[in-house]
C-alpha cells in the first residue's frame, strides 16, 4: 500500500466555485496570461532568428536549433537539483523571484533588438554574433528560472487547493496551457511582421509582471513558507532522500517509467509531424500549424473529459487507460493518407492525452509528503524531457539515414519511413499503458475520497 501525503494544512474544504477559491483563481489567471506570453515569445523568437537575423544564411537551422538547446539544457543541468532548494524555500516567494527575474531578462533583450537606444552601439544594435549569444543566454537563464518556478508552483497549488478539488485545478491548468498553445503561436507571425520583435518581448515581459502581481496577491497558508534552518540536512543528503523516496513509491515510479517509454516514441510526433503531413497526408506544409492546433484543442477536450471521469473511474485507472487510447490513436493515425482523416486523428490524439495529463499532478501531490514535492518534481520532469530529446534525435537520424527511401508491404499494408516510426511510437505507448495497468492493478485513488486500496 502506497504512503499518502496528509491533506494540506491551513485549508478548510468548502463548496467551491468554478475556480475553487480566491487563491487558485489568482494563480490560474496569472499563469493563463503568462503561458500565452511564453508561447508568443518562443514562436516569435524562432521567426526572428530564421527570418531576420539568419535570413538566407546556410547556418540558419543551426541558429534556430540553438534556441532549442538553450531551452533544454537547464532541465538536465539545474532541474534535478532545483527541487532541494524549492523544498527549503517559501513557495510563493520563490515563484515571485523567478517571475521578476524572467521579466528583467526578457526586457534586456530589447537592447539587442534595437527597442532601447544604446548610444555606444553602432546602429543601436550589437553585432550579429553577440545578438545570437545574448538570445541564447536569455533563453537559458529564463529556463533555469523555470526549473525553480514549476516545482514551487506545484507545491503552492497543493497548499492552496484542498485535495478533493485538485483534479479540477489540474484540469483547468491543462486546458489553459493548451489554449495558450493554440493562441500563442497563431499570433506570433502576424504580430511579428506587423509590429516587430519589440512587441513580442514587451508582451512576454508584461505577462510575467501580471503573473507576479497575481502571485503577490495570494494568501497561502503557513505550510507554504520556508523550512526552518534547524530542520535542514546537508544538500546531498536531502537530494538522495528525494531520490530514494521517489523510487520507493509504486505510483511515482510507474508514472515515470510509463512516461519515459511514451516519450521515447512521442519525440517522433514533434520531429516528424511536418514530414508526415507532406509525405503521408499529401498536404501542404502550411497545414502543420493547424495540425498542432487540432492536437491542442483535443487536449482541452480530453482535460474536460478527464476532470469529469476522475471520480467514477479513479485517477490511476484513468492514467493507464489514457495511455492505451493514445497508443491506439497513433496506430490508426499512422495509416491515414488524407488530410481530413489525419486532422480528425490529430484531434483524437490530443483528446487521449488530456485525461492522463490531468491526473498526474493530483497523483503526485497525493502520494508525496509536502516537504518532498520539489524534489519529486525535479526527478520526473528532467527524465521525461531527456527521453523526448533523445527520441527526437534518434528518429531524425533514422528518417535521414537507415529509413531514407524505405518502403515495404506487410500483410497487404504499405509502410514508408515516417508511418513506420509512428507505428513503433504507437506500440511503445501501448506497452507503457499495459505496464501501468499491471503495476497499478488494485491501486485506486479517487479525488473526493483520496484513499488507496491495494490488493
Short mmCIF file of C-alpha atoms in Angstrom, two decimals, residues 83-375:
data_model
loop_
_atom_site.label_atom_id
_atom_site.label_comp_id
_atom_site.label_asym_id
_atom_site.label_seq_id
_atom_site.Cartn_x
_atom_site.Cartn_y
_atom_site.Cartn_z
CA UNK A 83 13.91 20.66 -6.06
CA UNK A 84 16.10 20.58 -2.94
CA UNK A 85 16.08 24.37 -2.75
CA UNK A 86 12.40 24.63 -3.61
CA UNK A 87 11.57 22.28 -0.73
CA UNK A 88 13.57 24.56 1.59
CA UNK A 89 12.25 27.91 0.40
CA UNK A 90 8.96 29.78 0.76
CA UNK A 91 6.93 28.59 -2.22
CA UNK A 92 5.16 31.85 -3.06
CA UNK A 93 8.33 33.92 -2.68
CA UNK A 94 10.18 31.50 -4.95
CA UNK A 95 7.62 31.97 -7.71
CA UNK A 96 7.74 35.75 -7.21
CA UNK A 97 11.53 35.91 -7.51
CA UNK A 98 11.52 33.72 -10.61
CA UNK A 99 8.82 35.79 -12.36
CA UNK A 100 10.62 39.04 -11.53
CA UNK A 101 13.92 37.67 -12.84
CA UNK A 102 12.39 36.38 -16.05
CA UNK A 103 10.68 39.71 -16.71
CA UNK A 104 14.01 41.57 -16.38
CA UNK A 105 15.82 39.06 -18.63
CA UNK A 106 13.23 39.46 -21.39
CA UNK A 107 13.33 43.25 -21.13
CA UNK A 108 17.12 43.17 -21.51
CA UNK A 109 16.63 41.59 -24.93
CA UNK A 110 15.07 44.89 -26.03
CA UNK A 111 18.62 46.28 -26.10
CA UNK A 112 19.82 43.82 -28.73
CA UNK A 113 16.57 44.15 -30.70
CA UNK A 114 17.01 47.90 -31.03
CA UNK A 115 13.94 48.56 -28.93
CA UNK A 116 16.04 50.56 -26.45
CA UNK A 117 18.60 53.05 -27.78
CA UNK A 118 22.14 52.46 -26.54
CA UNK A 119 24.43 55.37 -27.58
CA UNK A 120 27.73 53.45 -27.73
CA UNK A 121 26.42 50.69 -30.04
CA UNK A 122 26.76 51.04 -33.79
CA UNK A 123 23.31 51.39 -35.31
CA UNK A 124 21.89 50.82 -31.79
CA UNK A 125 22.48 47.08 -32.08
CA UNK A 126 25.05 44.52 -31.02
CA UNK A 127 26.98 42.61 -33.74
CA UNK A 128 25.08 39.58 -35.05
CA UNK A 129 27.14 37.00 -33.13
CA UNK A 130 26.60 38.90 -29.90
CA UNK A 131 22.87 39.17 -30.63
CA UNK A 132 22.55 35.41 -31.03
CA UNK A 133 24.69 34.82 -27.94
CA UNK A 134 22.51 37.20 -25.93
CA UNK A 135 19.35 35.44 -27.12
CA UNK A 136 20.68 32.00 -26.15
CA UNK A 137 21.84 33.34 -22.77
CA UNK A 138 18.47 34.92 -22.03
CA UNK A 139 16.61 31.76 -23.04
CA UNK A 140 18.98 29.62 -20.97
CA UNK A 141 18.59 31.81 -17.86
CA UNK A 142 14.81 32.12 -18.15
CA UNK A 143 14.57 28.34 -18.36
CA UNK A 144 16.79 28.00 -15.28
CA UNK A 145 14.22 30.17 -13.51
CA UNK A 146 11.51 27.82 -14.79
CA UNK A 147 13.23 24.87 -13.06
CA UNK A 148 12.59 26.58 -9.73
CA UNK A 149 9.23 28.08 -10.64
CA UNK A 150 7.50 24.89 -11.75
CA UNK A 151 8.10 22.75 -8.61
CA UNK A 152 7.28 25.73 -6.38
CA UNK A 153 4.06 26.31 -8.30
CA UNK A 154 3.00 22.67 -7.94
CA UNK A 155 3.75 22.72 -4.20
CA UNK A 156 1.86 26.02 -3.85
CA UNK A 157 -1.13 24.53 -5.67
CA UNK A 158 -1.10 21.67 -3.16
CA UNK A 159 -1.11 24.22 -0.32
CA UNK A 160 -3.99 26.37 -1.59
CA UNK A 161 -6.27 23.73 -3.17
CA UNK A 162 -7.86 21.06 -0.93
CA UNK A 163 -7.21 17.54 -2.20
CA UNK A 164 -10.78 16.79 -3.36
CA UNK A 165 -10.53 19.64 -5.87
CA UNK A 166 -7.03 19.14 -7.22
CA UNK A 167 -8.21 17.22 -10.28
CA UNK A 168 -10.39 20.18 -11.21
CA UNK A 169 -7.48 22.55 -10.63
CA UNK A 170 -5.20 20.36 -12.76
CA UNK A 171 -7.86 20.12 -15.48
CA UNK A 172 -8.26 23.90 -15.60
CA UNK A 173 -4.48 24.34 -15.78
CA UNK A 174 -4.20 21.74 -18.55
CA UNK A 175 -6.94 23.38 -20.61
CA UNK A 176 -5.35 26.79 -20.14
CA UNK A 177 -1.90 25.54 -21.15
CA UNK A 178 -3.24 24.11 -24.39
CA UNK A 179 -5.40 27.14 -25.08
CA UNK A 180 -2.16 29.13 -24.82
CA UNK A 181 -0.53 26.61 -27.21
CA UNK A 182 -3.28 27.29 -29.76
CA UNK A 183 -3.36 31.08 -29.36
CA UNK A 184 0.30 31.99 -28.78
CA UNK A 185 1.92 30.51 -31.93
CA UNK A 186 -1.06 31.61 -34.03
CA UNK A 187 -0.48 35.24 -33.07
CA UNK A 188 3.31 35.12 -33.33
CA UNK A 189 3.83 35.57 -37.08
CA UNK A 190 1.14 38.24 -37.68
CA UNK A 191 2.31 40.34 -34.71
CA UNK A 192 5.98 39.95 -35.58
CA UNK A 193 5.63 41.07 -39.19
CA UNK A 194 3.18 43.83 -38.27
CA UNK A 195 4.90 45.28 -35.18
CA UNK A 196 8.37 43.70 -34.92
CA UNK A 197 10.18 41.71 -32.24
CA UNK A 198 9.95 44.50 -29.64
CA UNK A 199 6.23 43.97 -29.12
CA UNK A 200 6.65 40.24 -28.53
CA UNK A 201 9.36 40.95 -25.96
CA UNK A 202 7.21 43.54 -24.20
CA UNK A 203 4.16 41.24 -24.15
CA UNK A 204 6.15 38.36 -22.67
CA UNK A 205 7.81 40.60 -20.06
CA UNK A 206 4.45 42.09 -19.10
CA UNK A 207 2.94 38.61 -18.84
CA UNK A 208 5.50 37.82 -16.13
CA UNK A 209 4.62 41.09 -14.41
CA UNK A 210 0.93 40.10 -14.41
CA UNK A 211 1.85 36.68 -13.02
CA UNK A 212 3.95 38.40 -10.33
CA UNK A 213 1.04 40.62 -9.30
CA UNK A 214 -1.42 37.71 -9.04
CA UNK A 215 1.05 35.59 -7.08
CA UNK A 216 1.75 38.52 -4.75
CA UNK A 217 -2.00 38.74 -4.02
CA UNK A 218 -2.20 35.07 -2.98
CA UNK A 219 -2.55 34.47 0.75
CA UNK A 220 -1.04 30.99 1.26
CA UNK A 221 -1.30 29.02 4.50
CA UNK A 222 1.68 28.88 6.87
CA UNK A 223 2.66 25.49 5.41
CA UNK A 224 3.76 27.22 2.20
CA UNK A 225 6.58 29.03 3.98
CA UNK A 226 10.22 28.06 4.06
CA UNK A 227 11.59 25.13 6.07
CA UNK A 228 13.24 26.04 9.35
CA UNK A 229 17.03 26.16 9.11
CA UNK A 230 17.36 23.71 12.00
CA UNK A 231 15.35 21.05 10.17
CA UNK A 232 17.51 21.12 7.03
CA UNK A 233 20.04 18.41 6.29
CA UNK A 234 23.13 18.55 4.09
CA UNK A 235 22.26 19.28 0.43
CA UNK A 236 23.45 15.87 -0.80
CA UNK A 237 21.52 14.09 1.95
CA UNK A 238 18.32 15.93 1.02
CA UNK A 239 18.87 15.20 -2.66
CA UNK A 240 19.39 11.47 -2.01
CA UNK A 241 16.38 11.41 0.29
CA UNK A 242 14.22 12.69 -2.56
CA UNK A 243 15.62 10.10 -5.00
CA UNK A 244 15.07 7.26 -2.53
CA UNK A 245 11.51 8.33 -1.80
CA UNK A 246 10.69 8.61 -5.48
CA UNK A 247 11.90 5.16 -6.42
CA UNK A 248 10.32 3.53 -3.36
CA UNK A 249 6.84 4.70 -4.38
CA UNK A 250 4.90 2.49 -6.77
CA UNK A 251 2.70 5.23 -8.25
CA UNK A 252 5.59 7.63 -8.83
CA UNK A 253 7.87 5.03 -10.43
CA UNK A 254 5.02 3.80 -12.63
CA UNK A 255 4.29 7.33 -13.86
CA UNK A 256 7.97 7.94 -14.55
CA UNK A 257 8.71 4.69 -16.38
CA UNK A 258 5.47 4.86 -18.37
CA UNK A 259 6.07 8.41 -19.49
CA UNK A 260 9.72 7.82 -20.34
CA UNK A 261 8.68 4.93 -22.60
CA UNK A 262 5.94 7.06 -24.17
CA UNK A 263 8.28 10.00 -24.74
CA UNK A 264 10.92 7.73 -26.32
CA UNK A 265 8.34 7.30 -29.07
CA UNK A 266 6.50 10.61 -28.82
CA UNK A 267 9.53 12.59 -29.94
CA UNK A 268 8.65 11.26 -33.38
CA UNK A 269 5.49 13.35 -33.36
CA UNK A 270 7.41 16.59 -32.78
CA UNK A 271 10.33 15.78 -35.05
CA UNK A 272 8.48 14.25 -38.00
CA UNK A 273 5.00 15.78 -37.90
CA UNK A 274 5.60 18.12 -40.82
CA UNK A 275 7.00 15.24 -42.92
CA UNK A 276 4.01 13.05 -42.07
CA UNK A 277 1.72 15.84 -43.28
CA UNK A 278 3.57 16.26 -46.57
CA UNK A 279 4.55 12.65 -47.32
CA UNK A 280 1.67 10.64 -45.86
CA UNK A 281 -1.27 13.04 -45.82
CA UNK A 282 -0.13 14.62 -49.12
CA UNK A 283 -0.82 18.14 -47.87
CA UNK A 284 0.95 21.48 -47.95
CA UNK A 285 3.46 22.16 -45.13
CA UNK A 286 1.27 25.11 -44.11
CA UNK A 287 -1.09 22.56 -42.50
CA UNK A 288 1.49 21.89 -39.80
CA UNK A 289 0.21 24.84 -37.74
CA UNK A 290 -3.45 23.74 -37.88
CA UNK A 291 -2.38 20.18 -37.02
CA UNK A 292 -0.71 21.42 -33.82
CA UNK A 293 -3.83 23.47 -33.08
CA UNK A 294 -6.03 20.38 -33.53
CA UNK A 295 -3.87 18.49 -31.03
CA UNK A 296 -4.16 21.38 -28.58
CA UNK A 297 -7.94 21.53 -28.97
CA UNK A 298 -8.10 17.78 -28.46
CA UNK A 299 -6.11 18.03 -25.22
CA UNK A 300 -8.52 20.72 -23.99
CA UNK A 301 -11.45 18.38 -24.67
CA UNK A 302 -9.60 15.49 -23.05
CA UNK A 303 -8.88 17.60 -19.97
CA UNK A 304 -12.60 18.31 -19.62
CA UNK A 305 -13.35 14.60 -20.04
CA UNK A 306 -10.67 13.57 -17.55
CA UNK A 307 -11.95 16.02 -14.94
CA UNK A 308 -15.44 14.58 -15.30
CA UNK A 309 -14.31 10.92 -15.19
CA UNK A 310 -11.71 11.08 -12.41
CA UNK A 311 -14.22 10.39 -9.62
CA UNK A 312 -16.03 7.48 -11.23
CA UNK A 313 -13.07 5.84 -12.95
CA UNK A 314 -10.33 6.60 -10.42
CA UNK A 315 -7.15 8.55 -11.17
CA UNK A 316 -4.77 5.59 -11.53
CA UNK A 317 -7.10 3.75 -13.90
CA UNK A 318 -7.68 6.92 -15.91
CA UNK A 319 -3.92 7.28 -16.26
CA UNK A 320 -3.25 3.91 -17.88
CA UNK A 321 -6.47 4.00 -19.93
CA UNK A 322 -5.33 7.32 -21.39
CA UNK A 323 -2.01 5.75 -22.46
CA UNK A 324 -3.73 2.81 -24.14
CA UNK A 325 -6.13 5.04 -26.09
CA UNK A 326 -3.25 7.32 -27.01
CA UNK A 327 -1.29 4.39 -28.45
CA UNK A 328 -4.25 3.14 -30.47
CA UNK A 329 -4.92 6.65 -31.83
CA UNK A 330 -1.33 6.93 -33.12
CA UNK A 331 -1.54 3.43 -34.60
CA UNK A 332 -4.63 4.49 -36.59
CA UNK A 333 -3.12 7.90 -37.45
CA UNK A 334 -0.07 6.20 -38.98
CA UNK A 335 -2.28 4.54 -41.58
CA UNK A 336 -4.01 7.71 -42.77
CA UNK A 337 -3.38 9.10 -46.26
CA UNK A 338 -5.83 12.03 -46.44
CA UNK A 339 -5.73 15.42 -44.75
CA UNK A 340 -9.27 15.29 -43.33
CA UNK A 341 -8.76 11.89 -41.71
CA UNK A 342 -5.35 12.99 -40.42
CA UNK A 343 -6.77 16.12 -38.77
CA UNK A 344 -9.51 14.10 -37.11
CA UNK A 345 -6.90 11.69 -35.72
CA UNK A 346 -4.71 14.58 -34.55
CA UNK A 347 -7.69 15.78 -32.51
CA UNK A 348 -8.27 12.26 -31.14
CA UNK A 349 -4.54 12.04 -30.35
CA UNK A 350 -4.84 15.19 -28.26
CA UNK A 351 -8.11 14.05 -26.70
CA UNK A 352 -6.42 10.85 -25.49
CA UNK A 353 -3.62 12.82 -23.80
CA UNK A 354 -5.92 15.07 -21.80
CA UNK A 355 -7.17 12.67 -19.09
CA UNK A 356 -3.69 11.32 -18.36
CA UNK A 357 -2.21 14.80 -18.12
CA UNK A 358 -4.98 15.96 -15.77
CA UNK A 359 -4.41 13.30 -13.12
CA UNK A 360 -0.60 13.44 -12.89
CA UNK A 361 -0.30 16.49 -10.61
CA UNK A 362 -3.07 15.31 -8.21
CA UNK A 363 -1.47 11.85 -8.05
CA UNK A 364 1.98 13.31 -7.33
CA UNK A 365 0.58 15.59 -4.61
CA UNK A 366 -1.46 12.74 -3.12
CA UNK A 367 1.41 10.30 -2.63
CA UNK A 368 4.19 12.80 -1.88
CA UNK A 369 4.77 14.39 1.54
CA UNK A 370 4.64 18.14 1.15
CA UNK A 371 8.28 18.60 2.13
CA UNK A 372 9.38 16.42 -0.84
CA UNK A 373 7.21 17.84 -3.64
CA UNK A 374 10.03 19.93 -5.11
CA UNK A 375 12.45 17.02 -5.26
#
